[in-house]
Coordinates of C-alpha atoms and ligand atoms in Angstrom, one line a residue:
X1 CA 177.1 80.1 126.5
X2 CA 175.7 80.4 122.9
X3 CA 174.8 76.7 123.0
X4 CA 173.0 77.2 126.3
X5 CA 171.0 80.1 124.8
X6 CA 170.0 78.0 121.8
X7 CA 168.9 75.2 124.1
X8 CA 166.8 77.6 126.2
X9 CA 165.3 78.9 122.9
X10 CA 164.2 75.5 121.8
X11 CA 162.8 74.9 125.3
X12 CA 160.9 78.1 124.9
X13 CA 159.4 76.8 121.7
X14 CA 158.5 73.6 123.3
X15 CA 156.9 75.0 126.5
X16 CA 156.1 78.6 125.6
X17 CA 155.6 80.4 122.3
X18 CA 157.4 80.4 118.9
X19 CA 160.8 82.1 119.2
X20 CA 160.6 85.7 118.0
X21 CA 162.8 85.4 115.0
X22 CA 160.9 82.4 113.7
X23 CA 157.6 84.2 114.4
X24 CA 158.9 87.1 112.4
X25 CA 159.8 84.8 109.5
X26 CA 156.4 83.2 109.6
X27 CA 154.6 86.6 109.7
X28 CA 156.5 87.6 106.5
X29 CA 155.5 84.3 104.9
X30 CA 151.9 84.9 105.9
X31 CA 152.0 88.5 104.7
X32 CA 153.1 87.1 101.3
X33 CA 150.4 84.5 101.4
X34 CA 147.7 87.1 102.1
X35 CA 149.0 89.5 99.5
X36 CA 149.1 86.7 96.9
X37 CA 145.6 85.5 97.8
X38 CA 144.2 89.0 97.4
X39 CA 146.1 89.7 94.2
X40 CA 145.2 86.4 92.5
X41 CA 141.8 85.7 94.0
X42 CA 140.3 86.0 90.6
X43 CA 142.1 82.8 89.4
X44 CA 140.2 80.7 91.9
X45 CA 136.8 79.2 91.4
X46 CA 134.2 81.3 93.2
X47 CA 132.7 78.3 94.8
X48 CA 133.4 74.6 95.0
X49 CA 131.1 72.0 93.5
X50 CA 131.8 69.3 96.0
X51 CA 129.5 66.9 97.8
X52 CA 129.0 67.5 101.6
X53 CA 131.8 65.8 103.5
X54 CA 134.4 66.3 100.8
X55 CA 136.6 68.5 103.0
X56 CA 136.2 66.3 106.1
X57 CA 137.3 63.3 104.0
X58 CA 140.7 65.0 103.4
X59 CA 141.3 65.8 107.0
X60 CA 142.5 63.4 109.8
X61 CA 139.7 62.3 112.2
X62 CA 141.9 62.7 115.2
X63 CA 143.4 65.9 116.6
X64 CA 147.2 66.0 116.2
X65 CA 149.2 64.5 119.0
X66 CA 152.4 66.4 118.1
X67 CA 152.7 70.0 116.9
X68 CA 153.3 70.5 113.2
X69 CA 155.3 73.2 111.4
X70 CA 153.3 76.2 109.9
X71 CA 154.6 75.3 106.5
X72 CA 152.7 72.0 106.6
X73 CA 149.6 73.7 107.9
X74 CA 149.7 76.3 105.1
X75 CA 150.1 73.6 102.5
X76 CA 146.8 72.1 103.7
X77 CA 145.2 75.5 103.6
X78 CA 146.2 75.8 100.0
X79 CA 145.2 72.3 99.0
X80 CA 142.1 71.6 101.1
X81 CA 140.7 74.7 102.7
X82 CA 140.9 77.3 99.9
X83 CA 139.5 75.0 97.2
X84 CA 136.7 74.0 99.6
X85 CA 135.5 77.6 100.1
X86 CA 132.9 79.9 98.6
X87 CA 135.1 83.0 98.0
X88 CA 132.9 85.8 99.2
X89 CA 135.7 88.2 98.4
X90 CA 136.0 87.1 94.8
X91 CA 135.0 89.8 92.3
X92 CA 132.5 87.4 90.7
X93 CA 130.8 86.7 94.0
X94 CA 127.5 88.4 93.4
X95 CA 125.4 86.7 96.1
X96 CA 123.6 87.9 99.2
X97 CA 124.6 91.6 99.8
X98 CA 128.0 91.3 98.1
X99 CA 130.9 91.5 100.5
X100 CA 133.0 93.9 102.4
X101 CA 136.6 92.7 102.2
X102 CA 139.2 95.4 101.6
X103 CA 142.9 95.6 102.1
X104 CA 142.6 98.0 105.1
X105 CA 139.9 95.8 106.6
X106 CA 142.2 92.8 106.4
X107 CA 145.0 94.9 108.1
X108 CA 142.5 95.9 110.8
X109 CA 141.8 92.2 111.5
X110 CA 145.5 91.3 111.5
X111 CA 146.2 94.2 113.9
X112 CA 143.5 93.0 116.3
X113 CA 144.9 89.4 116.6
X114 CA 148.1 90.1 118.6
X115 CA 146.3 92.5 121.0
X116 CA 143.7 89.8 121.8
X117 CA 142.1 91.6 124.7
X118 CA 138.8 91.0 126.5
X119 CA 136.9 94.2 126.5
X120 CA 134.2 93.2 129.0
X121 CA 134.7 96.3 131.3
X122 CA 136.4 99.6 130.8
X123 CA 139.2 98.6 133.2
X124 CA 139.9 95.3 131.4
X125 CA 140.9 97.4 128.4
X126 CA 140.3 101.1 128.4
X127 CA 141.3 101.6 124.8
X128 CA 139.0 98.9 123.5
X129 CA 136.0 100.4 125.4
X130 CA 136.7 104.0 124.5
X131 CA 137.4 103.2 120.9
X132 CA 134.1 101.3 120.7
X133 CA 132.3 104.4 121.9
X134 CA 134.2 106.5 119.4
X135 CA 133.5 104.4 116.3
X136 CA 129.8 103.9 117.3
X137 CA 129.5 107.7 117.4
X138 CA 131.3 108.1 114.1
X139 CA 128.9 105.8 112.4
X140 CA 126.0 107.6 114.0
X141 CA 127.2 110.9 112.6
X142 CA 127.9 109.4 109.2
X143 CA 124.4 108.0 108.8
X144 CA 122.8 111.1 110.2
X145 CA 121.3 109.7 113.3
X146 CA 120.6 112.0 116.2
X147 CA 122.8 112.0 119.4
X148 CA 119.8 110.8 121.4
X149 CA 121.0 107.4 120.2
X150 CA 123.9 105.6 121.7
X151 CA 125.0 102.1 120.8
X152 CA 126.8 98.9 121.4
X153 CA 128.7 96.6 119.1
X154 CA 127.6 93.0 118.7
X155 CA 128.5 90.3 116.3
X156 CA 125.3 90.3 114.2
X157 CA 122.0 92.0 113.7
X158 CA 120.2 88.9 114.9
X159 CA 121.8 89.4 118.3
X160 CA 121.0 93.1 118.1
X161 CA 117.3 92.6 117.5
X162 CA 117.2 90.1 120.4
X163 CA 118.6 92.6 122.8
X164 CA 116.3 95.4 121.5
X165 CA 113.2 93.2 121.9
X166 CA 114.4 92.2 125.4
X167 CA 114.1 95.8 126.3
X168 CA 110.7 96.1 124.6
X169 CA 109.6 93.1 126.6
X170 CA 110.8 94.5 129.9
X171 CA 109.0 97.7 129.2
X172 CA 105.8 95.9 128.3
X173 CA 106.0 93.5 131.2
X174 CA 108.1 95.1 133.9
X175 CA 110.4 93.0 136.1
X176 CA 110.4 90.2 133.5
X177 CA 114.2 90.3 134.0
X178 CA 113.7 89.3 137.6
X179 CA 110.6 87.1 137.5
X180 CA 110.5 85.8 134.0
X181 CA 107.3 85.4 131.9
X182 CA 105.8 82.2 133.3
X183 CA 103.5 81.9 136.3
X184 CA 102.4 85.5 135.9
X185 CA 99.1 86.7 134.6
X186 CA 100.4 88.2 131.3
X187 CA 98.8 88.7 127.9
X188 CA 100.2 87.4 124.7
X189 CA 102.9 89.8 123.5
X190 CA 102.8 90.4 119.7
X191 CA 105.5 91.6 117.3
X192 CA 104.7 92.8 113.8
X193 CA 106.9 92.9 110.8
X194 CA 106.4 92.6 107.0
X195 CA 106.4 89.4 105.0
X196 CA 109.7 90.6 103.6
X197 CA 111.5 91.0 106.9
X198 CA 114.4 88.9 108.0
X199 CA 113.8 85.8 110.1
X200 CA 115.8 87.2 113.0
X201 CA 112.6 88.6 114.4
X202 CA 111.3 85.1 115.0
X203 CA 114.6 83.9 116.3
X204 CA 114.5 86.8 118.9
X205 CA 111.0 85.8 119.8
X206 CA 112.1 82.2 120.3
X207 CA 115.1 83.2 122.5
X208 CA 113.0 85.7 124.6
X209 CA 110.2 83.2 125.4
X210 CA 107.7 85.3 123.4
X211 CA 107.1 82.5 120.9
X212 CA 107.7 82.4 117.2
X213 CA 104.0 82.4 116.4
X214 CA 103.6 85.8 118.1
X215 CA 105.6 87.4 115.3
X216 CA 102.9 88.5 112.9
X217 CA 103.9 88.8 109.3
X218 CA 102.0 91.7 107.7
X219 CA 101.6 91.7 103.9
X220 CA 103.7 94.0 101.8
X221 CA 102.6 96.2 99.0
X222 CA 103.6 96.1 95.3
X223 CA 107.0 97.5 96.2
X224 CA 107.6 95.0 99.0
X225 CA 107.1 97.6 101.7
X226 CA 104.9 96.8 104.7
X227 CA 101.3 97.6 104.1
X228 CA 100.5 100.2 106.8
X229 CA 96.8 99.7 106.7
X230 CA 97.2 95.9 107.2
X231 CA 99.6 96.6 110.1
X232 CA 97.0 98.8 111.8
X233 CA 94.3 96.2 111.3
X234 CA 96.4 93.4 112.7
X235 CA 97.1 95.5 115.8
X236 CA 93.5 96.4 116.3
X237 CA 92.4 92.8 115.9
X238 CA 95.0 91.6 118.4
X239 CA 93.9 94.2 121.0
X240 CA 90.3 93.1 120.6
X241 CA 91.4 89.5 121.3
X242 CA 93.2 90.6 124.5
X243 CA 96.8 90.3 123.1
X244 CA 99.3 93.0 123.8
X245 CA 100.9 94.5 120.7
X246 CA 104.5 95.0 121.9
X247 CA 106.7 96.0 119.0
X248 CA 107.0 96.6 115.3
X249 CA 110.1 95.7 113.3
X250 CA 110.5 97.9 110.2
X251 CA 113.2 97.2 107.7
X252 CA 115.4 99.6 105.7
X253 CA 116.8 97.3 103.0
X254 CA 114.9 94.0 103.1
X255 CA 116.8 90.7 102.5
X256 CA 115.3 89.9 99.1
X257 CA 114.8 93.2 97.4
X258 CA 116.4 95.9 99.7
X259 CA 113.0 97.5 99.9
X260 CA 112.4 100.2 102.5
X261 CA 109.4 100.2 104.8
X262 CA 107.5 103.5 105.3
X263 CA 108.9 104.4 108.7
X264 CA 107.1 107.7 109.4
X265 CA 103.7 106.0 109.1
X266 CA 104.8 103.0 111.2
X267 CA 106.3 105.3 113.8
X268 CA 102.9 107.1 114.0
X269 CA 101.2 103.8 114.8
X270 CA 103.8 102.9 117.4
X271 CA 103.4 106.2 119.1
X272 CA 99.6 105.9 119.2
X273 CA 99.7 102.3 120.4
X274 CA 102.7 102.8 122.7
X275 CA 104.7 100.1 121.0
X276 CA 108.4 99.7 120.6
X277 CA 109.8 100.5 117.1
X278 CA 112.8 98.6 116.1
X279 CA 114.4 99.4 112.8
X280 CA 116.3 96.7 111.0
X281 CA 118.7 98.8 109.0
X282 CA 121.2 96.0 108.9
X283 CA 121.8 96.5 105.2
X284 CA 120.2 99.9 104.4
X285 CA 121.7 101.8 107.3
X286 CA 125.0 102.2 105.6
X287 CA 123.4 103.6 102.4
X288 CA 122.1 106.5 104.5
X289 CA 125.6 107.9 104.1
X290 CA 125.0 108.5 100.4
X291 CA 123.2 111.8 99.9
X292 CA 120.9 110.4 97.2
X293 CA 119.7 107.8 99.7
X294 CA 119.1 110.1 102.6
X295 CA 115.4 109.6 102.2
X296 CA 115.8 106.0 103.4
X297 CA 116.3 107.2 106.9
X298 CA 113.1 109.4 107.0
X299 CA 111.4 109.0 110.3
X300 CA 114.0 106.8 112.0
X301 CA 114.7 109.2 114.7
X302 CA 111.3 108.2 116.1
X303 CA 112.5 104.6 116.6
X304 CA 113.4 103.1 119.9
X305 CA 116.2 101.0 118.5
X306 CA 118.0 100.7 115.2
X307 CA 120.5 98.0 114.0
X308 CA 123.1 98.7 111.4
X309 CA 125.5 96.1 110.1
X310 CA 128.7 97.8 108.8
X311 CA 129.8 94.3 107.8
X312 CA 127.0 94.4 105.2
X313 CA 127.5 97.9 103.7
X314 CA 130.2 100.0 105.5
X315 CA 133.2 97.9 104.6
X316 CA 134.0 96.4 108.0
X317 CA 134.9 92.7 107.9
X318 CA 132.5 90.3 109.4
X319 CA 131.5 90.4 112.2
X320 CA 130.4 93.9 113.2
X321 CA 126.9 95.1 114.0
X322 CA 125.8 98.1 115.9
X323 CA 122.6 98.3 117.9
X324 CA 121.6 101.9 118.6
X325 CA 119.0 102.5 121.4
X326 CA 117.4 105.8 122.2
X327 CA 118.4 106.3 125.8
X328 CA 120.8 103.5 126.1
X329 CA 120.2 103.2 129.8
X330 CA 117.1 101.3 128.9
X331 CA 119.3 98.5 127.6
X332 CA 121.6 98.6 130.6
X333 CA 118.6 98.3 132.9
X334 CA 117.8 94.9 131.4
X335 CA 121.3 93.5 131.2
X336 CA 123.5 95.0 133.8
X337 CA 124.6 92.3 136.3
X338 CA 128.0 92.5 137.9
X339 CA 129.4 89.3 139.1
X340 CA 131.3 89.6 142.4
X341 CA 134.7 88.8 140.8
X342 CA 134.3 91.8 138.5
X343 CA 133.0 94.3 141.0
X344 CA 136.4 95.9 141.5
X345 CA 136.7 96.2 137.7
X346 CA 133.7 98.3 137.1
X347 CA 134.1 102.1 137.1
X348 CA 130.8 103.9 137.2
X349 CA 132.0 106.9 135.2
X350 CA 132.9 104.8 132.2
X351 CA 130.9 102.4 130.1
X352 CA 131.4 98.7 130.8
X353 CA 130.1 97.2 127.6
X354 CA 129.3 93.9 129.4
X355 CA 126.4 95.7 130.9
X356 CA 124.7 96.1 127.6
X357 CA 124.1 92.5 126.6
X358 CA 124.3 88.9 127.5
X359 CA 127.9 88.6 126.4
X360 CA 130.6 89.0 129.1
X361 CA 133.8 88.4 127.1
X362 CA 134.0 90.8 124.2
X363 CA 136.6 91.0 121.5
X364 CA 138.1 94.3 120.3
X365 CA 135.9 94.7 117.3
X366 CA 136.2 98.5 117.2
X367 CA 139.8 98.4 116.1
X368 CA 139.1 97.0 112.6
X369 CA 136.3 99.5 112.1
X370 CA 138.6 102.3 113.1
X371 CA 141.3 101.2 110.7
X372 CA 139.0 100.8 107.7
X373 CA 137.0 103.9 108.4
X374 CA 140.2 106.0 108.8
X375 CA 141.6 104.5 105.7
X376 CA 138.6 105.2 103.5
X377 CA 137.2 108.3 105.2
X378 CA 133.5 109.2 104.8
X379 CA 134.2 110.3 101.2
X380 CA 135.8 107.0 100.4
X381 CA 132.9 105.0 101.8
X382 CA 130.4 107.1 99.9
X383 CA 132.3 106.9 96.6
X384 CA 132.4 103.1 96.8
X385 CA 128.7 102.9 97.7
X386 CA 127.9 105.2 94.8
X387 CA 129.8 102.9 92.4
X388 CA 127.7 100.0 93.6
X389 CA 124.6 102.0 92.9
X390 CA 125.9 102.9 89.4
X391 CA 126.6 99.3 88.6
X392 CA 123.2 98.2 89.9
X393 CA 121.5 100.7 87.6
X394 CA 123.7 99.6 84.7
X395 CA 122.7 95.9 85.2
X396 CA 119.0 96.9 85.6
X397 CA 119.3 98.7 82.2
X398 CA 120.7 95.6 80.5
X399 CA 117.9 93.5 82.0
X400 CA 115.2 96.0 80.9
X401 CA 116.5 96.0 77.3
X402 CA 116.5 92.2 77.1
X403 CA 113.2 90.6 76.2
X404 CA 114.2 87.3 77.8
X405 CA 114.5 88.8 81.2
X406 CA 112.5 91.1 83.4
X407 CA 113.1 93.0 86.6
X408 CA 111.2 91.5 89.5
X409 CA 111.5 94.5 91.8
X410 CA 112.7 98.0 91.6
X411 CA 116.5 97.9 92.0
X412 CA 117.5 99.2 95.4
X413 CA 120.9 100.0 96.9
X414 CA 123.2 97.2 95.8
X415 CA 120.5 94.7 94.9
X416 CA 118.8 93.6 91.7
X417 CA 116.1 90.9 91.5
X418 CA 115.3 89.7 88.0
X419 CA 113.9 86.7 86.2
X420 CA 114.2 84.8 83.0
X421 CA 110.8 85.2 81.5
X422 CA 110.9 83.7 78.1
X423 CA 109.4 80.2 78.4
X424 CA 106.2 78.4 79.4
X425 CA 105.1 80.0 82.6
X426 CA 104.9 76.6 84.3
X427 CA 108.6 76.0 83.7
X428 CA 109.8 79.4 84.8
X429 CA 110.4 78.8 88.5
X430 CA 112.4 75.7 87.8
X431 CA 114.3 77.4 85.0
X432 CA 115.3 80.4 87.1
X433 CA 116.4 78.1 90.0
X434 CA 118.4 76.0 87.5
X435 CA 120.2 79.0 86.0
X436 CA 121.4 80.0 89.5
X437 CA 122.5 76.5 90.3
X438 CA 124.3 76.0 87.0
X439 CA 126.2 79.2 87.4
X440 CA 127.2 78.5 91.0
X441 CA 128.3 75.0 90.0
X442 CA 130.4 76.4 87.2
X443 CA 132.7 78.2 89.7
X444 CA 132.7 81.2 87.4
X445 CA 130.3 83.4 89.4
X446 CA 128.0 83.1 92.3
X447 CA 124.5 84.5 92.7
X448 CA 121.5 83.7 94.9
X449 CA 117.9 83.2 94.2
X450 CA 114.9 84.2 96.3
X451 CA 111.1 83.9 96.1
X452 CA 108.9 87.0 95.4
X453 CA 105.2 86.5 95.6
X454 CA 105.8 82.8 95.5
X455 CA 107.9 82.9 92.3
X456 CA 111.6 82.0 92.0
X457 CA 113.8 84.9 90.9
X458 CA 117.5 85.5 90.5
X459 CA 119.2 88.0 92.7
X460 CA 122.5 89.9 92.4
X461 CA 123.9 91.8 95.4
X462 CA 126.9 94.1 94.7
X463 CA 129.2 95.2 97.5
X464 CA 132.7 94.0 96.7
X465 CA 135.2 96.7 95.9
X466 CA 136.9 94.3 93.5
X467 CA 133.8 93.9 91.3
X468 CA 134.2 96.2 88.3
X469 CA 131.9 97.0 85.4
X470 CA 133.9 94.4 83.4
X471 CA 133.1 91.7 86.0
X472 CA 129.4 92.6 85.9
X473 CA 129.4 92.4 82.0
X474 CA 131.1 89.0 82.2
X475 CA 128.5 87.9 84.8
X476 CA 125.6 89.1 82.7
X477 CA 127.0 87.3 79.6
X478 CA 127.3 84.2 81.7
X479 CA 123.7 84.5 82.9
X480 CA 122.4 84.9 79.4
X481 CA 124.4 81.9 78.1
X482 CA 123.4 79.8 81.0
X483 CA 119.7 80.7 80.6
X484 CA 119.9 79.7 77.0
X485 CA 121.5 76.3 77.9
X486 CA 118.9 75.7 80.7
X487 CA 116.1 76.7 78.3
X488 CA 117.4 74.3 75.6
X489 CA 117.5 71.5 78.2
X490 CA 114.0 72.2 79.5
X491 CA 112.5 71.6 76.1
X492 CA 110.8 68.3 75.4
X493 CA 113.1 65.7 73.9
X494 CA 111.0 65.7 70.7
X495 CA 111.5 69.3 70.1
X496 CA 113.7 69.8 67.1
X497 CA 114.6 73.4 67.7
X498 CA 118.3 73.8 68.1
X499 CA 118.1 77.5 68.0
X500 CA 119.2 79.8 70.7
X501 CA 117.1 82.7 72.0
X502 CA 118.2 85.2 69.4
X503 CA 117.7 82.9 66.4
X504 CA 114.3 82.1 67.9
X505 CA 113.3 85.7 67.5
X506 CA 115.1 87.5 64.8
X507 CA 113.6 90.8 65.8
X508 CA 115.2 90.5 69.2
X509 CA 118.5 89.2 67.7
X510 CA 118.7 92.4 65.6
X511 CA 118.1 94.6 68.6
X512 CA 120.6 92.7 70.9
Ligands
LIG601 C1 117.6 92.7 106.5 C2 118.4 91.8 107.4 N1 118.4 91.9 108.7 C3 119.1 91.1 109.5 C4 119.9 90.1 109.0 C5 120.6 89.2 109.9 O1 121.9 89.7 109.9 P1 123.1 89.0 110.8 O2 123.7 87.9 110.0 O3 124.0 90.1 111.1 O4 122.4 88.5 112.0 C6 120.0 90.0 107.6 C7 120.8 88.9 107.0 O5 121.2 88.9 105.9 C8 119.2 90.8 106.8 O6 119.2 90.7 105.4

C-alpha cells in the first residue's frame, strides 16, 4: 500500500506538480535564499562590468529536454544570474529614482505568486477587483487627491499616459474609437509638454496614431519648469495654422531634476483652450504625502488625468502605476468592449477592470500594495520619504561646500544633479561622463548622468530604504576620488603635475 502511494506520488511529480512535502522543503530553501540575499546584498558588486552577451555565453542555447532539480537551477542563479545583474536594491545603487524594495514588499510579491489569478472582471476574482479599488482609493487619500478622481492600476506610467491621451483623443475627435483617425477630415492634434518631460508622451502619440512630431516640446525656465508664456504662444501659433491643440502634459517630478511644472497656470490655459490636462506625477505624486511637499500638488485637482507610480516613490515593488481620471467613465467609454465569451462574467454593479484599458488579462497587483502599505502605514511611508529628503539635503550641502563640484539644479525630492566643475570647460562634459562610467564599472556604487542645457551632469536618486547616511558618505568619497583620478588622466601627457585637487589648491585643502 505504502509502495503504491509512493509510486503515485512520483507519478504526480512527473505529470502534475511537485509533491507537497518537497514543495514545502523548496520553499524553506528559497526563503533562506531570499533572506540571505537581502541580508548580504551589500557584499555584491552593485553592477557587473561585463560585455554584452557575457550572460548568454554561460547559458545553454537550447531549452532543456528533461526537467532539472531546483538545486541546480538555484546554483545557476547564484553563479550566473546574480553576478550579471545591476542590483537596484543595493544600498549603493544611487541611480534613476533610487529603488523601492522592502522586506514587506517582497513578501507581498511572494504572496501573490501562489494565488496567480486573472483579475479581468469582477467575477473572475472579486477580491482582486475590490482590493484594487480599495488601494487606489487609499493612495488617493494619502496624496490628497479629491474623490472626483477614480483610478485603474497599470504596469507603468507610459501605459497610463497612453490611455489618458486616448480619452483626450476621443473627446477631441469623437468616435475615433469606432472609425479611427484616417479617411476623415480631421486637423492635426497637438500635445504640449516641457523639454524636461519624459519620452512617454511621444510613445503615447506614436501608439495612438497622433504622431511623434505632434508632441511639442516647450522650453523650460531656469528651474527646469515649463515656461508658461512659451506654452501659450505655441498653442496660439498652432491654432493659427489650423492645428487642434489637444492636451498638455505637466510633470510633477521630472526625470532629470525632479522639477515641478506650474500646474495652476497650465490648468488655466487648458481650461481656456478646452484642452485635456494630464499630469505626470509618476515620481512626484508619492511625495505629496509629505506635508512639506504638499505644494507640489497645487492645482492638480484641475487635471483630467494624473498618473502616479508607487513603484517609484511609495515603496511598492515594480510594477505598479495608477492612472487617476476625473470621472472614470470617460476612460471606460473608450475601452469597454466585452467579448461574447465574457458576457456572462460581467456584472454591471461592479467594476470590471478590463473595461478600463487595452489589457484583458490582469495580474493581482493590488495585493502587494496592500501588504506593503499596511506594513508601513502612512506614517511609515512619510518617515522614509522624509529621510530621503534629509539625505538629499545633506549631499547638496557637501556639494555646495566643495569648490570642485557645483549643483546643477535645485535638489528636489530624492534627486540631486551636480557636476564636477574644476577643469578646462571644454573637458568638463567628458570628465563628468567618465566619472559616472568609472564608478559604475568599479561595482562599488551606481549613479546615472543626464544632460541639462546640453551639458553632462551627474545625478543621484535616493529611494532605497537600505541606503543610510554612511552609504551616502562612502558614495561621496568615491565620487571625489574618482573625479580626481579622471581629472589626472585627462591632463596632457606632458603635464608634470602629480598633485591631487587639494594639493593643487592649498586654500581649498585647508577648508576641506
Ligand atoms: C517623470 C517620468 N514619467 C514617466 C516615466 C515612465 O515611467 P514607466 O517606466 O512607469 O513607464 C518616467 C520614468 O522614469 C519618468 O521619470
